[in-house]
Amino acid sequence: MKKAILSALMILILFSCADEDKKEEIEILEFKQETVENSYKDCDPENGDCTFISLSYPVANNDGKTSKKINLEVESFLQNTVDFTEADSIQSPRKLVDQFLQNYERTATDFPDYEIPWEATILGKVIQQNEELVSMEFTTDMFTGGAHGYNSVSYLNFDAETGKLLVVEDLFSSEFTKKAEQDFRVKQNIPEGASINNTGFFFENEKFHLPANIGIYPGKIVLHYNAYEIAPYSAGSFRMTYSRAEISEYLKTEETLEE
């Protein structure tokens, strides 16, 4: 009898240790804000004509695999937004800042009469974090010559346990696209049965799709189409916002929208 009790206790202890090891394997994510910026020939952006760049973004402040994966995706986003060249590898934000100013200097040298300053500002922040999800928002303002600048709002959503960059299929059921299209048609006065491009939009193959950028805030979700994504630049951006109650049945995880 005593042997049976001891055996049972040993099994319980082993399972308990296994659970503790698993908990320790799950990385606790903490974020800090990093800012890298510079201006051309140390000019002051506050005084007008000044070429400058400022990148402010969240950094997972740990050494684990999840943190490294998230940080790499953030750096990749910054590079794809700021850099004009096809790089073989992901450049550090500091390198991106230096390259931006070098590109401007090259342009100004090649065209001596070129006096138009460039600017690039990206501000990123964590807008939601829980045990399953980390959601980040990035606002971008850029001007590198041309008729107008570039303004956008972008979102990156991560699996908090693995660091995987989440896509629409990871977050919502397929039925959510149908609901979003119905709401989009109502909001944009597009009759049911008419082409989704009936009022000047240019959805590819005349088929509605969710935006590339979906923001997940505490208690709500934002669908954001940037300029040029589904309509001409002059039309600007388009946004739809849903509360938790409106879309709970389409969520693939209960913790996606914590209150």
Coordinates of N, CA and C in Angstrom, one line a residue, residues 32-178:
K32 N 10.0 47.8 -25.1 CA 10.4 49.1 -24.8 C 10.4 49.9 -26.1
Q33 N 10.4 51.2 -26.0 CA 10.3 52.0 -27.2 C 11.7 52.5 -27.7
E34 N 12.1 52.2 -28.9 CA 13.4 52.7 -29.5 C 13.1 53.8 -30.5
T35 N 14.0 54.8 -30.5 CA 13.9 55.8 -31.5 C 15.2 56.1 -32.1
V36 N 15.3 56.0 -33.5 CA 16.5 56.2 -34.2 C 16.2 57.4 -35.2
E37 N 16.9 58.4 -35.2 CA 16.6 59.6 -36.1 C 17.9 60.4 -36.4
N38 N 17.8 61.1 -37.5 CA 18.9 62.0 -37.9 C 18.4 63.0 -38.9
S39 N 19.2 64.0 -39.2 CA 18.8 65.0 -40.2 C 20.0 65.3 -41.1
Y40 N 19.8 65.8 -42.2 CA 20.8 66.1 -43.2 C 21.6 67.3 -42.8
K41 N 22.9 67.1 -42.6 CA 23.8 68.1 -42.2 C 23.4 68.8 -40.9
D42 N 22.8 68.0 -40.0 CA 22.3 68.4 -38.7 C 21.4 69.6 -38.7
C43 N 20.5 69.7 -39.8 CA 19.5 70.7 -39.9 C 18.4 70.5 -38.8
D44 N 17.7 71.5 -38.5 CA 16.6 71.4 -37.5 C 15.3 71.3 -38.2
P45 N 14.6 70.2 -38.1 CA 13.3 70.0 -38.7 C 12.3 71.0 -38.3
E46 N 12.4 71.6 -37.2 CA 11.5 72.6 -36.7 C 11.6 73.9 -37.4
N47 N 12.7 74.1 -38.1 CA 13.0 75.4 -38.8 C 12.6 75.3 -40.3
G48 N 11.8 74.3 -40.7 CA 11.4 74.3 -42.1 C 12.2 73.4 -43.0
D49 N 12.8 73.9 -44.1 CA 13.4 73.1 -45.1 C 14.5 72.2 -44.5
C50 N 14.2 71.0 -44.2 CA 15.2 70.1 -43.6 C 14.9 68.7 -43.9
T51 N 15.8 68.0 -44.4 CA 15.7 66.6 -44.7 C 16.0 65.8 -43.4
F52 N 15.0 65.0 -43.0 CA 15.2 64.2 -41.7 C 14.4 62.9 -41.8
I53 N 14.8 62.1 -40.9 CA 14.1 60.8 -40.7 C 14.1 60.4 -39.3
S54 N 12.9 59.9 -38.8 CA 12.7 59.5 -37.5 C 12.0 58.1 -37.4
L55 N 12.6 57.1 -36.8 CA 11.9 55.8 -36.7 C 11.8 55.5 -35.2
S56 N 10.5 55.4 -34.8 CA 10.2 55.1 -33.4 C 9.4 53.8 -33.4
Y57 N 9.8 52.8 -32.7 CA 9.2 51.5 -32.8 C 9.3 50.7 -31.5
P58 N 8.4 49.7 -31.3 CA 8.5 48.9 -30.1 C 9.5 47.8 -30.3
V59 N 10.3 47.4 -29.3 CA 11.3 46.4 -29.3 C 11.0 45.4 -28.2
A60 N 10.9 44.1 -28.5 CA 10.7 43.1 -27.5 C 12.0 43.0 -26.7
N61 N 11.9 43.3 -25.4 CA 13.1 43.5 -24.6 C 13.6 42.2 -23.9
N62 N 13.7 41.1 -24.7 CA 14.1 39.8 -24.2 C 15.0 39.1 -25.2
D63 N 15.7 38.1 -24.8 CA 16.6 37.4 -25.6 C 16.1 36.1 -26.2
G64 N 14.8 35.8 -25.9 CA 14.2 34.5 -26.4 C 13.9 34.5 -27.9
K65 N 13.5 33.3 -28.4 CA 13.2 33.1 -29.8 C 12.0 34.0 -30.2
T66 N 11.0 34.0 -29.3 CA 9.8 34.8 -29.7 C 10.1 36.3 -29.9
S67 N 10.9 36.8 -28.9 CA 11.2 38.3 -29.0 C 12.0 38.5 -30.3
K68 N 13.0 37.7 -30.6 CA 13.8 37.8 -31.7 C 13.0 37.8 -33.0
K69 N 12.0 36.9 -33.1 CA 11.2 36.8 -34.3 C 10.4 38.0 -34.5
I70 N 9.8 38.5 -33.4 CA 9.0 39.7 -33.5 C 9.8 40.9 -33.9
N71 N 11.0 41.1 -33.3 CA 11.8 42.2 -33.6 C 12.3 42.1 -35.1
L72 N 12.5 40.9 -35.6 CA 13.0 40.8 -37.0 C 11.8 41.2 -37.9
E73 N 10.6 40.9 -37.6 CA 9.5 41.3 -38.4 C 9.3 42.8 -38.4
V74 N 9.5 43.4 -37.2 CA 9.3 44.9 -37.1 C 10.4 45.5 -38.0
E75 N 11.6 45.0 -37.9 CA 12.7 45.6 -38.7 C 12.5 45.4 -40.2
S76 N 11.9 44.3 -40.5 CA 11.6 44.0 -41.9 C 10.5 45.0 -42.4
F77 N 9.5 45.3 -41.6 CA 8.5 46.2 -41.9 C 9.1 47.6 -42.2
L78 N 10.0 48.1 -41.2 CA 10.6 49.4 -41.4 C 11.4 49.5 -42.7
Q79 N 12.1 48.4 -43.0 CA 12.9 48.4 -44.2 C 12.0 48.5 -45.5
N80 N 11.0 47.7 -45.5 CA 10.1 47.7 -46.6 C 9.4 49.0 -46.8
T81 N 9.2 49.8 -45.7 CA 8.6 51.1 -45.8 C 9.5 52.2 -46.2
V82 N 10.7 52.1 -45.7 CA 11.6 53.3 -45.9 C 12.6 53.1 -47.1
D83 N 13.1 51.8 -47.3 CA 14.2 51.6 -48.2 C 13.6 51.4 -49.6
F84 N 14.4 52.0 -50.6 CA 13.9 51.9 -52.0 C 14.6 50.8 -52.8
T85 N 15.5 50.1 -52.2 CA 16.3 49.2 -52.9 C 16.0 47.7 -52.4
E86 N 16.4 46.8 -53.2 CA 16.2 45.4 -52.9 C 17.4 44.9 -52.1
A87 N 17.3 44.9 -50.8 CA 18.4 44.4 -50.0 C 18.4 42.9 -49.8
D88 N 19.6 42.4 -49.7 CA 19.8 40.9 -49.6 C 19.4 40.4 -48.2
S89 N 19.5 41.3 -47.2 CA 19.2 41.0 -45.9 C 18.5 42.2 -45.2
I90 N 17.9 41.9 -44.0 CA 17.3 43.0 -43.3 C 18.3 43.9 -42.6
Q91 N 18.1 45.2 -42.9 CA 19.1 46.2 -42.4 C 18.6 46.7 -41.0
S92 N 19.5 47.1 -40.2 CA 19.1 47.6 -38.9 C 18.5 49.0 -39.1
P93 N 17.6 49.4 -38.2 CA 17.0 50.8 -38.3 C 18.1 51.9 -38.4
R94 N 19.2 51.8 -37.7 CA 20.2 52.8 -37.8 C 20.8 52.8 -39.2
K95 N 20.9 51.7 -39.9 CA 21.4 51.6 -41.2 C 20.4 52.2 -42.2
L96 N 19.1 52.0 -41.9 CA 18.1 52.6 -42.8 C 18.1 54.1 -42.7
V97 N 18.3 54.6 -41.5 CA 18.4 56.1 -41.3 C 19.5 56.6 -42.1
D98 N 20.7 56.0 -42.0 CA 21.9 56.5 -42.7 C 21.7 56.4 -44.2
Q99 N 21.1 55.3 -44.7 CA 20.8 55.1 -46.1 C 19.9 56.1 -46.7
F100 N 18.8 56.5 -45.9 CA 17.9 57.5 -46.3 C 18.5 58.8 -46.6
L101 N 19.4 59.2 -45.7 CA 20.1 60.5 -45.9 C 21.1 60.4 -47.0
Q102 N 21.7 59.3 -47.2 CA 22.7 59.1 -48.3 C 22.0 59.1 -49.6
N103 N 20.8 58.6 -49.7 CA 20.0 58.6 -50.9 C 19.6 60.1 -51.3
Y104 N 19.3 60.8 -50.3 CA 18.9 62.2 -50.5 C 20.2 63.0 -51.0
E105 N 21.3 62.8 -50.3 CA 22.5 63.5 -50.7 C 22.9 63.1 -52.1
R106 N 22.8 61.9 -52.5 CA 23.1 61.4 -53.9 C 22.2 62.2 -54.9
T107 N 20.9 62.3 -54.6 CA 20.0 63.0 -55.4 C 20.3 64.5 -55.5
A108 N 20.6 65.1 -54.4 CA 21.0 66.5 -54.4 C 22.3 66.8 -55.2
T109 N 23.2 65.8 -55.1 CA 24.5 66.0 -55.8 C 24.3 65.8 -57.3
D110 N 23.5 64.8 -57.7 CA 23.2 64.6 -59.2 C 22.4 65.7 -59.8
F111 N 21.6 66.4 -59.0 CA 20.8 67.5 -59.5 C 21.0 68.7 -58.6
P112 N 22.0 69.5 -59.0 CA 22.4 70.6 -58.1 C 21.2 71.6 -57.8
D113 N 20.2 71.7 -58.7 CA 19.1 72.7 -58.4 C 18.0 72.0 -57.6
Y114 N 18.2 70.8 -57.2 CA 17.2 70.1 -56.4 C 17.3 70.7 -54.9
E115 N 16.2 71.3 -54.5 CA 16.1 71.9 -53.2 C 15.0 71.4 -52.4
I116 N 14.3 70.4 -52.8 CA 13.2 69.9 -52.1 C 13.6 68.9 -51.0
P117 N 13.3 69.2 -49.7 CA 13.7 68.3 -48.6 C 12.9 67.1 -48.5
W118 N 13.5 66.0 -48.1 CA 12.8 64.8 -47.8 C 12.5 64.6 -46.4
E119 N 11.5 63.8 -46.1 CA 11.2 63.5 -44.7 C 10.6 62.1 -44.6
A120 N 10.8 61.5 -43.5 CA 10.2 60.2 -43.2 C 10.1 60.0 -41.7
T121 N 8.8 59.8 -41.3 CA 8.5 59.6 -39.9 C 7.7 58.4 -39.7
I122 N 8.1 57.4 -38.9 CA 7.4 56.3 -38.6 C 7.2 56.1 -37.1
L123 N 6.0 56.1 -36.6 CA 5.8 55.9 -35.2 C 5.0 54.6 -34.9
G124 N 5.7 53.7 -34.3 CA 5.0 52.4 -34.0 C 4.8 52.2 -32.5
K125 N 3.7 51.5 -32.1 CA 3.4 51.3 -30.7 C 2.6 50.0 -30.5
V126 N 2.7 49.4 -29.4 CA 1.9 48.2 -29.0 C 0.5 48.7 -28.6
I127 N -0.5 48.3 -29.3 CA -1.9 48.7 -29.0 C -2.7 47.6 -28.2
Q128 N -2.2 46.4 -28.2 CA -2.8 45.3 -27.5 C -1.9 44.2 -27.2
Q129 N -1.9 43.7 -26.0 CA -1.0 42.6 -25.6 C -1.7 41.7 -24.6
N130 N -1.8 40.4 -24.9 CA -2.3 39.5 -23.9 C -1.6 38.2 -24.1
E131 N -2.0 37.1 -23.5 CA -1.3 35.8 -23.5 C -1.2 35.2 -24.9
E132 N -2.2 35.6 -25.8 CA -2.2 35.0 -27.1 C -1.8 35.9 -28.2
L133 N -1.9 37.2 -28.0 CA -1.7 38.2 -29.1 C -0.9 39.4 -28.7
V134 N -0.1 39.9 -29.7 CA 0.5 41.2 -29.6 C 0.1 41.9 -30.9
S135 N -0.5 43.1 -30.8 CA -0.9 43.9 -31.9 C -0.2 45.3 -31.9
M136 N 0.4 45.6 -33.0 CA 1.2 46.9 -33.1 C 0.6 47.8 -34.2
E137 N 0.6 49.1 -34.0 CA 0.2 50.1 -35.0 C 1.4 50.9 -35.4
F138 N 1.5 51.2 -36.7 CA 2.5 52.0 -37.2 C 1.9 53.1 -38.1
T139 N 2.2 54.4 -37.8 CA 1.7 55.5 -38.6 C 3.0 56.0 -39.4
T140 N 2.8 56.2 -40.7 CA 3.9 56.6 -41.5 C 3.6 57.9 -42.3
D141 N 4.5 58.8 -42.3 CA 4.5 60.0 -43.1 C 5.8 60.2 -43.8
M142 N 5.7 60.1 -45.2 CA 6.9 60.2 -45.9 C 6.8 61.2 -47.1
F143 N 7.9 61.8 -47.5 CA 7.9 62.6 -48.7 C 9.3 62.6 -49.3
T144 N 9.4 62.1 -50.5 CA 10.7 62.0 -51.1 C 10.6 62.6 -52.5
G145 N 9.9 63.7 -52.7 CA 9.7 64.3 -53.9 C 8.4 63.8 -54.6
G146 N 8.1 64.4 -55.7 CA 6.9 64.0 -56.4 C 5.7 64.9 -56.1
A147 N 4.6 64.5 -56.6 CA 3.4 65.3 -56.5 C 2.9 65.4 -55.1
H148 N 3.0 64.3 -54.3 CA 2.5 64.3 -52.9 C 3.3 63.3 -52.1
G149 N 3.1 63.4 -50.8 CA 3.8 62.4 -50.0 C 3.0 61.1 -49.8
Y150 N 3.5 60.3 -48.8 CA 2.9 59.0 -48.6 C 2.5 59.0 -47.1
N151 N 1.3 58.7 -46.8 CA 0.8 58.6 -45.5 C 0.1 57.2 -45.3
S152 N 0.3 56.5 -44.3 CA -0.3 55.2 -44.1 C -0.4 54.8 -42.6
V153 N -1.3 53.9 -42.4 CA -1.5 53.3 -41.1 C -1.3 51.8 -41.3
S154 N -0.4 51.2 -40.6 CA -0.1 49.7 -40.8 C -0.2 49.0 -39.5
Y155 N -0.5 47.7 -39.5 CA -0.7 46.9 -38.3 C 0.1 45.6 -38.5
L156 N 0.7 45.2 -37.4 CA 1.4 43.9 -37.3 C 0.8 43.1 -36.1
N157 N 0.3 41.9 -36.4 CA -0.3 41.1 -35.3 C 0.5 39.8 -35.1
F158 N 0.9 39.5 -33.9 CA 1.7 38.4 -33.6 C 1.1 37.4 -32.7
D159 N 1.5 36.1 -32.9 CA 1.2 35.1 -31.9 C 2.1 35.4 -30.7
A160 N 1.6 35.6 -29.5 CA 2.4 36.0 -28.4 C 3.3 34.9 -27.9
E161 N 2.9 33.6 -28.2 CA 3.7 32.5 -27.7 C 4.9 32.1 -28.7
T162 N 4.6 32.2 -30.0 CA 5.6 31.8 -31.0 C 6.3 32.9 -31.7
G163 N 5.6 34.1 -31.7 CA 6.2 35.3 -32.5 C 5.8 35.2 -33.9
K164 N 4.9 34.3 -34.3 CA 4.5 34.2 -35.7 C 3.7 35.4 -36.1
L165 N 3.9 36.0 -37.3 CA 3.2 37.1 -37.8 C 1.8 36.5 -38.3
L166 N 0.7 37.0 -37.7 CA -0.6 36.4 -38.0 C -1.2 37.1 -39.3
V167 N -1.9 36.2 -40.0 CA -2.7 36.7 -41.2 C -4.2 36.6 -40.9
V168 N -5.0 37.1 -41.8 CA -6.4 37.1 -41.6 C -7.0 35.7 -41.2
E169 N -6.5 34.7 -41.9 CA -7.0 33.4 -41.6 C -6.7 32.9 -40.2
D170 N -5.7 33.4 -39.6 CA -5.4 33.0 -38.2 C -6.3 33.7 -37.2
L171 N -6.9 34.8 -37.6 CA -7.7 35.6 -36.7 C -9.2 35.4 -36.8
F172 N -9.7 35.2 -38.0 CA -11.1 35.2 -38.3 C -11.6 34.0 -39.1
S173 N -12.8 33.6 -39.0 CA -13.4 32.6 -39.9 C -13.6 33.2 -41.2
S174 N -13.8 32.4 -42.2 CA -14.1 32.8 -43.6 C -15.3 33.7 -43.7
E175 N -16.3 33.4 -42.8 CA -17.6 34.1 -42.9 C -17.4 35.6 -42.6
F176 N -16.3 36.0 -41.9 CA -16.1 37.4 -41.6 C -16.0 38.3 -42.8
T177 N -15.3 37.7 -43.9 CA -15.2 38.5 -45.1 C -16.5 38.8 -45.7
K178 N -17.5 37.9 -45.6 CA -18.8 38.2 -46.2 C -19.5 39.3 -45.4

